Tab-separated table of C-alpha atoms in Angstrom:
chain	number	residue	atom	x	y	z
A	23	MET	CA	-51.153	-12.760	10.716
A	24	GLY	CA	-47.803	-12.454	12.558
A	25	GLU	CA	-45.145	-15.052	12.422
A	26	SER	CA	-45.935	-16.211	15.982
A	27	THR	CA	-49.133	-17.835	14.704
A	28	LYS	CA	-47.417	-20.172	12.309
A	29	SER	CA	-48.930	-23.674	12.298
A	30	PRO	CA	-47.018	-26.614	13.848
A	31	SER	CA	-46.413	-28.025	10.367
A	32	SER	CA	-44.858	-24.689	9.270
A	33	ALA	CA	-42.670	-24.677	12.352
A	34	SER	CA	-41.553	-28.190	11.576
A	35	LYS	CA	-40.592	-27.023	8.105
A	36	TYR	CA	-38.471	-24.235	9.574
A	37	TYR	CA	-36.699	-26.631	11.936
A	38	GLY	CA	-35.918	-28.702	8.848
A	39	ILE	CA	-34.578	-25.706	6.964
A	40	LEU	CA	-32.171	-24.941	9.828
A	41	GLU	CA	-31.383	-28.637	10.183
A	42	ILE	CA	-32.082	-28.720	13.946
A	43	PRO	CA	-34.421	-30.750	16.175
A	44	LYS	CA	-37.659	-29.277	17.568
A	45	SER	CA	-36.100	-29.325	21.054
A	46	ALA	CA	-33.386	-26.865	19.940
A	47	SER	CA	-32.803	-23.842	22.168
A	48	LEU	CA	-32.538	-20.238	20.996
A	49	LYS	CA	-28.754	-20.602	21.185
A	50	ASP	CA	-28.929	-23.701	18.967
A	51	ILE	CA	-31.110	-21.829	16.453
A	52	CYS	CA	-28.681	-18.980	16.233
A	53	LYS	CA	-25.696	-21.356	15.906
A	54	ALA	CA	-27.346	-23.273	13.085
A	55	TYR	CA	-28.379	-20.067	11.384
A	56	LYS	CA	-24.828	-18.655	11.425
A	57	HIS	CA	-23.477	-21.860	9.939
A	58	LEU	CA	-26.057	-22.110	7.145
A	59	VAL	CA	-26.093	-18.425	6.223
A	60	LYS	CA	-22.348	-18.546	5.605
A	61	LYS	CA	-22.639	-21.846	3.732
A	62	TRP	CA	-25.352	-20.548	1.424
A	63	HIS	CA	-24.181	-16.945	1.019
A	64	PRO	CA	-24.697	-16.181	-2.738
A	65	ASP	CA	-21.140	-14.882	-3.063
A	66	ARG	CA	-19.860	-18.292	-2.050
A	67	ASN	CA	-22.079	-20.160	-4.485
A	68	LYS	CA	-21.489	-18.526	-7.836
A	69	SER	CA	-22.046	-21.740	-9.797
A	70	ASN	CA	-25.603	-22.122	-8.364
A	71	GLN	CA	-26.381	-18.551	-7.279
A	72	ALA	CA	-30.141	-18.754	-7.965
A	73	GLU	CA	-30.493	-21.702	-5.585
A	74	ALA	CA	-28.242	-19.975	-3.077
A	75	VAL	CA	-30.431	-16.845	-3.059
A	76	ASP	CA	-33.530	-18.979	-2.406
A	77	LYS	CA	-31.776	-20.872	0.346
A	78	PHE	CA	-30.504	-17.661	1.865
A	79	ARG	CA	-34.027	-16.203	2.003
A	80	SER	CA	-35.471	-19.424	3.497
A	81	ILE	CA	-32.782	-19.569	6.153
A	82	ASN	CA	-33.476	-15.968	7.139
A	83	GLU	CA	-37.206	-16.578	7.285
A	84	ALA	CA	-36.806	-19.767	9.337
A	85	TYR	CA	-34.554	-17.980	11.788
A	86	ARG	CA	-36.986	-15.079	12.256
A	87	VAL	CA	-39.950	-17.379	12.863
A	88	LEU	CA	-38.194	-19.804	15.207
A	89	SER	CA	-36.238	-17.219	17.175
A	90	LYS	CA	-39.393	-15.173	17.711
A	91	LYS	CA	-41.256	-18.336	18.771
A	92	LYS	CA	-38.524	-19.227	21.269
A	93	ARG	CA	-38.434	-15.687	22.679
A	94	GLU	CA	-42.230	-15.680	23.123
A	95	GLU	CA	-41.997	-19.007	24.981
A	96	ALA	CA	-39.240	-17.578	27.155
A	97	ASP	CA	-41.319	-14.486	27.977
A	98	LEU	CA	-44.317	-16.678	28.850
A	99	PHE	CA	-42.139	-18.867	31.079
A	100	LYS	CA	-40.756	-15.824	32.893
A	101	SER	CA	-44.220	-14.480	33.576
A	102	ASP	CA	-45.281	-17.851	35.022
A	103	THR	CA	-42.202	-18.154	37.210
A	104	ALA	CA	-41.821	-14.546	38.362
A	105	LYS	CA	-41.349	-15.676	41.952
A	106	THR	CA	-38.769	-18.329	41.242
A	107	PRO	CA	-35.048	-17.528	41.356
A	108	LYS	CA	-33.834	-16.054	38.098
A	109	LYS	CA	-30.704	-16.847	36.200
A	110	SER	CA	-27.805	-14.587	36.728
A	111	SER	CA	-27.177	-11.904	34.165
A	112	LYS	CA	-24.004	-13.778	33.179
A	113	ASP	CA	-25.999	-16.984	32.520
A	114	GLU	CA	-28.460	-15.064	30.332
A	115	GLU	CA	-25.613	-13.400	28.526
A	116	ASP	CA	-23.956	-16.761	27.905
A	117	GLU	CA	-27.209	-18.156	26.570
A	118	LEU	CA	-28.207	-15.266	24.314
A	119	GLN	CA	-24.844	-13.795	23.323
A	120	ILE	CA	-24.324	-14.428	19.613
A	121	SER	CA	-21.198	-13.485	17.768
A	122	SER	CA	-21.193	-11.224	14.736
A	123	PRO	CA	-20.779	-13.254	11.519
A	124	THR	CA	-17.894	-12.726	9.148
A	125	LEU	CA	-19.965	-12.083	6.067
A	126	LEU	CA	-19.006	-9.943	3.094
A	127	SER	CA	-20.277	-6.467	3.612
A	128	ARG	CA	-19.954	-4.936	0.189
A	129	THR	CA	-21.030	-7.438	-2.432
A	130	THR	CA	-24.831	-7.648	-2.167
A	131	SER	CA	-25.384	-5.355	-5.091
A	132	ARG	CA	-23.791	-7.914	-7.396
A	133	ILE	CA	-26.305	-10.644	-6.456
A	134	SER	CA	-29.663	-9.145	-7.254
A	135	PRO	CA	-30.944	-5.551	-7.158
A	136	THR	CA	-34.065	-6.798	-5.321
A	137	VAL	CA	-32.219	-8.534	-2.486
A	138	ASP	CA	-31.097	-6.506	0.497
A	139	PHE	CA	-29.402	-8.867	2.949
A	140	TYR	CA	-28.739	-6.176	5.533
A	141	THR	CA	-32.250	-4.940	5.996
A	142	SER	CA	-33.384	-8.549	6.276
A	143	MET	CA	-30.514	-9.617	8.585
A	144	PRO	CA	-31.894	-11.231	11.803
A	145	ALA	CA	-31.516	-9.796	15.323
A	146	CYS	CA	-28.567	-11.943	16.368
A	147	PHE	CA	-26.554	-10.278	13.586
A	148	THR	CA	-27.986	-6.782	13.665
A	149	MET	CA	-28.348	-6.177	17.398
A	150	SER	CA	-25.478	-4.830	19.418
A	151	GLY	CA	-24.441	-6.213	22.786
A	152	THR	CA	-26.881	-3.801	24.444
A	153	ASN	CA	-29.773	-5.016	22.228
A	154	THR	CA	-29.782	-1.725	20.351
A	155	PRO	CA	-31.052	-2.174	16.772
A	156	THR	CA	-28.642	-1.187	14.069
A	157	THR	CA	-29.496	1.047	11.103
A	158	PRO	CA	-30.959	-1.002	8.248
A	159	GLY	CA	-28.575	-1.410	5.332
A	160	THR	CA	-25.486	-0.765	7.462
A	161	PRO	CA	-22.742	-3.461	7.225
A	162	VAL	CA	-22.330	-5.470	10.433
A	163	SER	CA	-18.620	-4.770	10.591
A	164	ASP	CA	-19.305	-0.986	10.758
A	165	GLN	CA	-21.359	-1.248	13.961
A	166	PRO	CA	-20.047	0.000	17.342
A	167	PRO	CA	-17.982	-2.642	19.220
A	168	ASN	CA	-20.037	-4.874	21.523
A	169	ASN	CA	-19.539	-7.875	23.740
A	170	LEU	CA	-18.634	-10.273	20.933
A	171	SER	CA	-16.984	-13.648	21.268
A	172	LYS	CA	-13.273	-14.115	20.526
A	173	VAL	CA	-13.907	-16.360	17.557
A	174	ALA	CA	-16.067	-13.840	15.696
A	175	SER	CA	-13.683	-10.991	16.469
A	176	LYS	CA	-11.263	-12.451	13.908
A	177	PRO	CA	-12.806	-11.743	10.519
A	178	ILE	CA	-11.877	-14.057	7.715
A	179	ILE	CA	-12.959	-11.702	4.918
A	180	PHE	CA	-12.360	-7.993	4.602
A	181	SER	CA	-15.348	-5.762	5.203
A	182	GLN	CA	-16.223	-2.563	3.399
A	183	SER	CA	-14.789	-0.409	6.171
A	184	THR	CA	-11.543	-2.399	6.178
A	185	SER	CA	-11.037	-1.998	2.463
A	186	ARG	CA	-11.354	1.779	2.717
A	187	ARG	CA	-8.816	2.108	5.476
A	188	LYS	CA	-5.657	4.028	4.494
A	189	THR	CA	-2.675	1.675	4.502
A	190	GLN	CA	1.001	2.381	4.885
A	191	PRO	CA	2.531	3.514	1.606
A	192	ILE	CA	4.888	1.219	-0.302
A	193	GLU	CA	8.306	2.766	-0.959
A	194	LYS	CA	10.527	1.738	-3.878
A	195	LYS	CA	13.776	3.045	-5.288
A	196	LEU	CA	13.966	4.284	-8.860
A	197	GLU	CA	17.534	4.171	-10.156
A	198	CYS	CA	18.512	6.792	-12.709
A	199	THR	CA	21.817	7.602	-14.416
A	200	LEU	CA	23.239	11.110	-14.270
A	201	GLU	CA	22.504	11.456	-17.977
A	202	GLU	CA	18.816	10.624	-17.308
A	203	LEU	CA	18.640	13.132	-14.446
A	204	CYS	CA	20.418	15.757	-16.566
A	205	ASN	CA	18.286	15.456	-19.668
A	206	GLY	CA	15.089	14.001	-18.254
A	207	CYS	CA	13.541	10.695	-19.326
A	208	VAL	CA	10.470	8.466	-19.159
A	209	LYS	CA	10.523	5.402	-16.914
A	210	LYS	CA	7.964	2.608	-17.100
A	211	VAL	CA	7.862	0.424	-14.008
A	212	ILE	CA	5.883	-2.753	-13.442
A	213	ILE	CA	4.436	-2.863	-9.895
A	214	THR	CA	2.897	-5.804	-8.132
A	215	ARG	CA	0.529	-4.991	-5.254
A	216	ASP	CA	-2.041	-6.616	-2.977
A	217	VAL	CA	-5.597	-5.504	-3.686
A	218	VAL	CA	-8.966	-6.428	-2.209
A	219	ALA	CA	-10.955	-8.125	-4.952
A	220	THR	CA	-14.736	-7.937	-5.320
A	221	THR	CA	-14.964	-11.233	-3.403
A	222	GLY	CA	-13.323	-9.603	-0.394
A	223	LEU	CA	-10.185	-11.686	-0.761
A	224	ILE	CA	-6.685	-10.291	-1.255
A	225	VAL	CA	-5.159	-10.959	-4.695
A	226	LYS	CA	-1.972	-9.951	-6.528
A	227	GLU	CA	-2.250	-7.427	-9.303
A	228	GLU	CA	0.320	-6.171	-11.829
A	229	GLU	CA	0.251	-2.708	-13.361
A	230	VAL	CA	2.618	-0.569	-15.409
A	231	VAL	CA	3.154	2.968	-14.126
A	232	THR	CA	4.822	5.759	-16.120
A	233	ILE	CA	7.174	8.197	-14.401
A	234	MET	CA	8.223	11.380	-16.168
A	235	VAL	CA	11.687	12.139	-14.733
A	236	LYS	CA	12.341	15.867	-14.977
A	237	PRO	CA	15.768	17.357	-15.680
A	238	GLY	CA	17.570	18.252	-12.449
A	239	TRP	CA	15.902	15.807	-10.129
A	240	LYS	CA	18.162	14.719	-7.280
A	241	ARG	CA	18.695	11.651	-5.169
A	242	GLY	CA	15.765	11.452	-2.709
A	243	THR	CA	13.205	13.127	-4.942
A	244	LYS	CA	9.887	11.362	-4.297
A	245	ILE	CA	7.113	10.576	-6.755
A	246	THR	CA	3.782	9.429	-5.211
A	247	PHE	CA	1.090	7.424	-7.013
A	248	GLU	CA	-2.095	7.619	-4.906
A	249	GLY	CA	-4.091	4.418	-4.664
A	250	LYS	CA	-1.394	2.294	-6.321
A	251	GLY	CA	-0.175	0.625	-3.135
A	252	ASP	CA	-1.650	-2.323	-1.242
A	253	GLU	CA	-5.454	-2.379	-0.974
A	254	ARG	CA	-7.522	0.202	-2.818
A	255	THR	CA	-6.425	3.255	-0.888
A	256	GLY	CA	-2.713	2.579	-0.406
A	257	ASP	CA	-0.071	4.758	-2.072
A	258	ILE	CA	3.205	3.824	-3.719
A	259	ILE	CA	6.182	6.175	-3.458
A	260	PHE	CA	9.159	6.054	-5.767
A	261	SER	CA	12.370	7.618	-4.482
A	262	ILE	CA	15.036	8.686	-7.002
A	263	ASP	CA	18.411	7.009	-6.535
A	264	GLU	CA	21.418	8.082	-8.603
A	265	LYS	CA	23.591	5.427	-10.139
A	266	THR	CA	27.360	5.888	-9.739
A	267	HIS	CA	28.836	7.596	-12.806
A	268	PRO	CA	32.254	6.500	-14.123
A	269	LEU	CA	33.446	10.093	-14.628
A	270	TYR	CA	31.287	12.607	-12.786
A	271	LYS	CA	30.353	13.185	-9.193
A	272	ARG	CA	27.360	15.315	-8.333
A	273	GLU	CA	27.213	17.911	-5.571
A	274	GLY	CA	23.843	19.665	-5.601
A	275	ASP	CA	23.489	21.277	-9.002
A	276	ASP	CA	27.266	21.139	-9.711
A	277	LEU	CA	29.194	18.375	-11.414
A	278	LEU	CA	32.763	17.496	-10.391
A	279	LEU	CA	35.173	15.964	-12.885
A	280	GLY	CA	38.649	14.739	-12.063
A	281	VAL	CA	41.339	15.449	-14.706
A	282	GLU	CA	44.727	13.726	-14.497
A	283	VAL	CA	47.685	15.698	-15.855
A	284	PRO	CA	51.326	14.571	-16.001
A	285	LEU	CA	53.706	16.706	-13.961
A	286	VAL	CA	55.578	17.944	-17.019
A	287	GLN	CA	52.328	19.173	-18.644
A	288	ALA	CA	51.192	20.710	-15.379
A	289	LEU	CA	54.411	22.781	-15.344
A	290	THR	CA	54.745	23.544	-19.049
A	291	GLY	CA	51.147	23.799	-20.189
A	292	CYS	CA	48.612	21.454	-21.759
A	293	THR	CA	45.412	21.154	-23.740
A	294	ILE	CA	42.631	18.873	-22.492
A	295	THR	CA	39.300	17.633	-23.898
A	296	VAL	CA	36.385	17.771	-21.443
A	297	PRO	CA	33.339	15.533	-22.067
A	298	LEU	CA	29.986	17.267	-21.315
A	299	LEU	CA	27.103	15.463	-19.602
A	300	GLY	CA	24.332	17.515	-21.148
A	301	GLY	CA	24.739	15.883	-24.545
A	302	ASP	CA	26.756	18.742	-26.059
A	303	GLU	CA	29.959	18.066	-27.925
A	304	ALA	CA	33.149	17.811	-25.887
A	305	MET	CA	34.859	21.030	-24.885
A	306	THR	CA	38.559	21.721	-25.525
A	307	MET	CA	40.469	23.833	-23.074
A	308	SER	CA	44.059	25.140	-23.111
A	309	PHE	CA	46.245	25.763	-20.047
A	310	ASP	CA	49.408	26.991	-21.763
A	311	ASP	CA	49.674	30.108	-19.600
A	312	GLU	CA	48.813	28.517	-16.292
A	313	ILE	CA	50.759	26.357	-13.863
A	314	ILE	CA	48.582	23.486	-12.684
A	315	TYR	CA	49.342	22.714	-9.037
A	316	PRO	CA	47.880	20.151	-6.645
A	317	GLY	CA	44.367	21.238	-5.668
A	318	PHE	CA	43.995	23.408	-8.781
A	319	GLU	CA	40.351	23.731	-9.929
A	320	LYS	CA	38.712	25.260	-13.028
A	321	VAL	CA	35.007	26.233	-12.941
A	322	ILE	CA	32.992	26.120	-16.172
A	323	PRO	CA	29.694	27.964	-15.572
A	324	GLY	CA	26.385	26.539	-16.946
A	325	GLN	CA	27.704	23.052	-17.646
A	326	GLY	CA	26.407	21.389	-14.499
A	327	MET	CA	23.004	19.891	-13.698
A	328	PRO	CA	19.753	21.673	-14.559
A	329	LYS	CA	18.159	23.421	-11.596
A	330	SER	CA	14.820	21.628	-11.385
A	331	LYS	CA	13.016	24.437	-9.498
A	332	GLN	CA	14.122	27.109	-11.975
A	333	GLU	CA	14.067	27.559	-15.748
A	334	SER	CA	15.463	24.638	-17.697
A	335	THR	CA	18.221	26.879	-19.143
A	336	ASN	CA	19.534	27.665	-15.645
A	337	ARG	CA	22.187	25.108	-14.713
A	338	GLY	CA	24.922	24.551	-12.150
A	339	ASN	CA	28.653	24.572	-12.794
A	340	LEU	CA	31.113	22.007	-14.033
A	341	VAL	CA	34.186	21.939	-11.743
A	342	LEU	CA	37.376	20.439	-13.096
A	343	GLN	CA	39.549	19.084	-10.294
A	344	PHE	CA	43.130	18.482	-11.483
A	345	LEU	CA	45.173	15.552	-10.247
A	346	ILE	CA	48.950	15.814	-10.862
A	347	GLN	CA	50.663	12.653	-11.943
A	348	PHE	CA	54.115	12.634	-10.319
A	349	PRO	CA	56.859	10.304	-11.589
A	350	LEU	CA	57.449	7.282	-9.414
A	351	GLU	CA	61.243	7.478	-9.800
A	352	LEU	CA	64.001	9.794	-11.107
A	353	SER	CA	67.605	9.150	-12.064
A	354	GLU	CA	70.413	10.994	-10.335
A	355	GLU	CA	70.922	13.122	-13.417
A	356	GLN	CA	67.221	14.022	-13.593
A	357	LYS	CA	67.221	14.979	-9.892
A	358	SER	CA	70.217	17.263	-10.463
A	359	GLU	CA	68.493	18.981	-13.385
A	360	VAL	CA	65.303	19.500	-11.365
A	361	VAL	CA	67.263	20.965	-8.458
A	362	SER	CA	69.150	23.224	-10.789
A	363	ILE	CA	65.992	24.448	-12.525
A	364	LEU	CA	64.083	25.096	-9.292
A	365	GLU	CA	67.046	26.771	-7.549
A	366	ASN	CA	67.518	29.124	-10.512
A	367	HIS	CA	63.743	29.871	-10.457
A	368	ASN	CA	63.815	30.806	-6.772
A	369	SER	CA	66.998	32.902	-6.946
């Protein structure tokens, strides 16, 4: 027999399950159902899940029986009063409009393989605003938008469709020394991100990611880890940032090194020791046959940064930029000697 033929004693039992009086309207039935189904959702009662599953089934059955009974009574009343003024469509909408519940939409498989809460979900949860039935098994939050109330339009728990939505990537700086960018290195970084747990709530999670820094990477090089950002589909992007070096300055694939030389050595010749960034031993260079003047530069090929997009043996240049140290003061005798030397040189 159909549910509409339930005995009065059975109906009384269902009113008791929903904790409402027998005089309750369809709107009251739906309101009570929404309250109890959230209260006894198995995911919210992990300590007594078996009882919660039984309660959940009983609440669903009670709602189906009583709501059908109320609708049949309403249909009978309408047929008996066809000639009397009808309620406005707005009044009917106010009476029958039920908001979509904020239930979890992706955790039923963890409760019991035999329980399908979506195929058994009652009409007030599975009917759209136009009374169009939804597809069985489809989460409520994935249904087309309807004429829902403002309260229910603010979900308190993330739905399945929300957790799959692509979020904005998280961007972080990864500081590296010039030595690390020249030779390559391995960086291990601890990241903390927001993820959607199996309960549907957002929790903090820590994870260690490994970044293989390749020789020749520059400031602004980006490394993307897909799915390591907030939520399950967010990305995290690390952007290389170069630490300031005490000796070298980088320009593209070239390295610039300032070398200070006293004026007397700049004029008479000198020998300097040049440190090399690539880990090789220092290089010794002699300038006995050259006059070092302000703005003088010396280019050493192949001693710059590795070119990351080419073979590892292909490198930029090391450019020595000479800075002449002039004396801060000279005696009158020294000035006369300098004038004499320079005048004789120009004559």
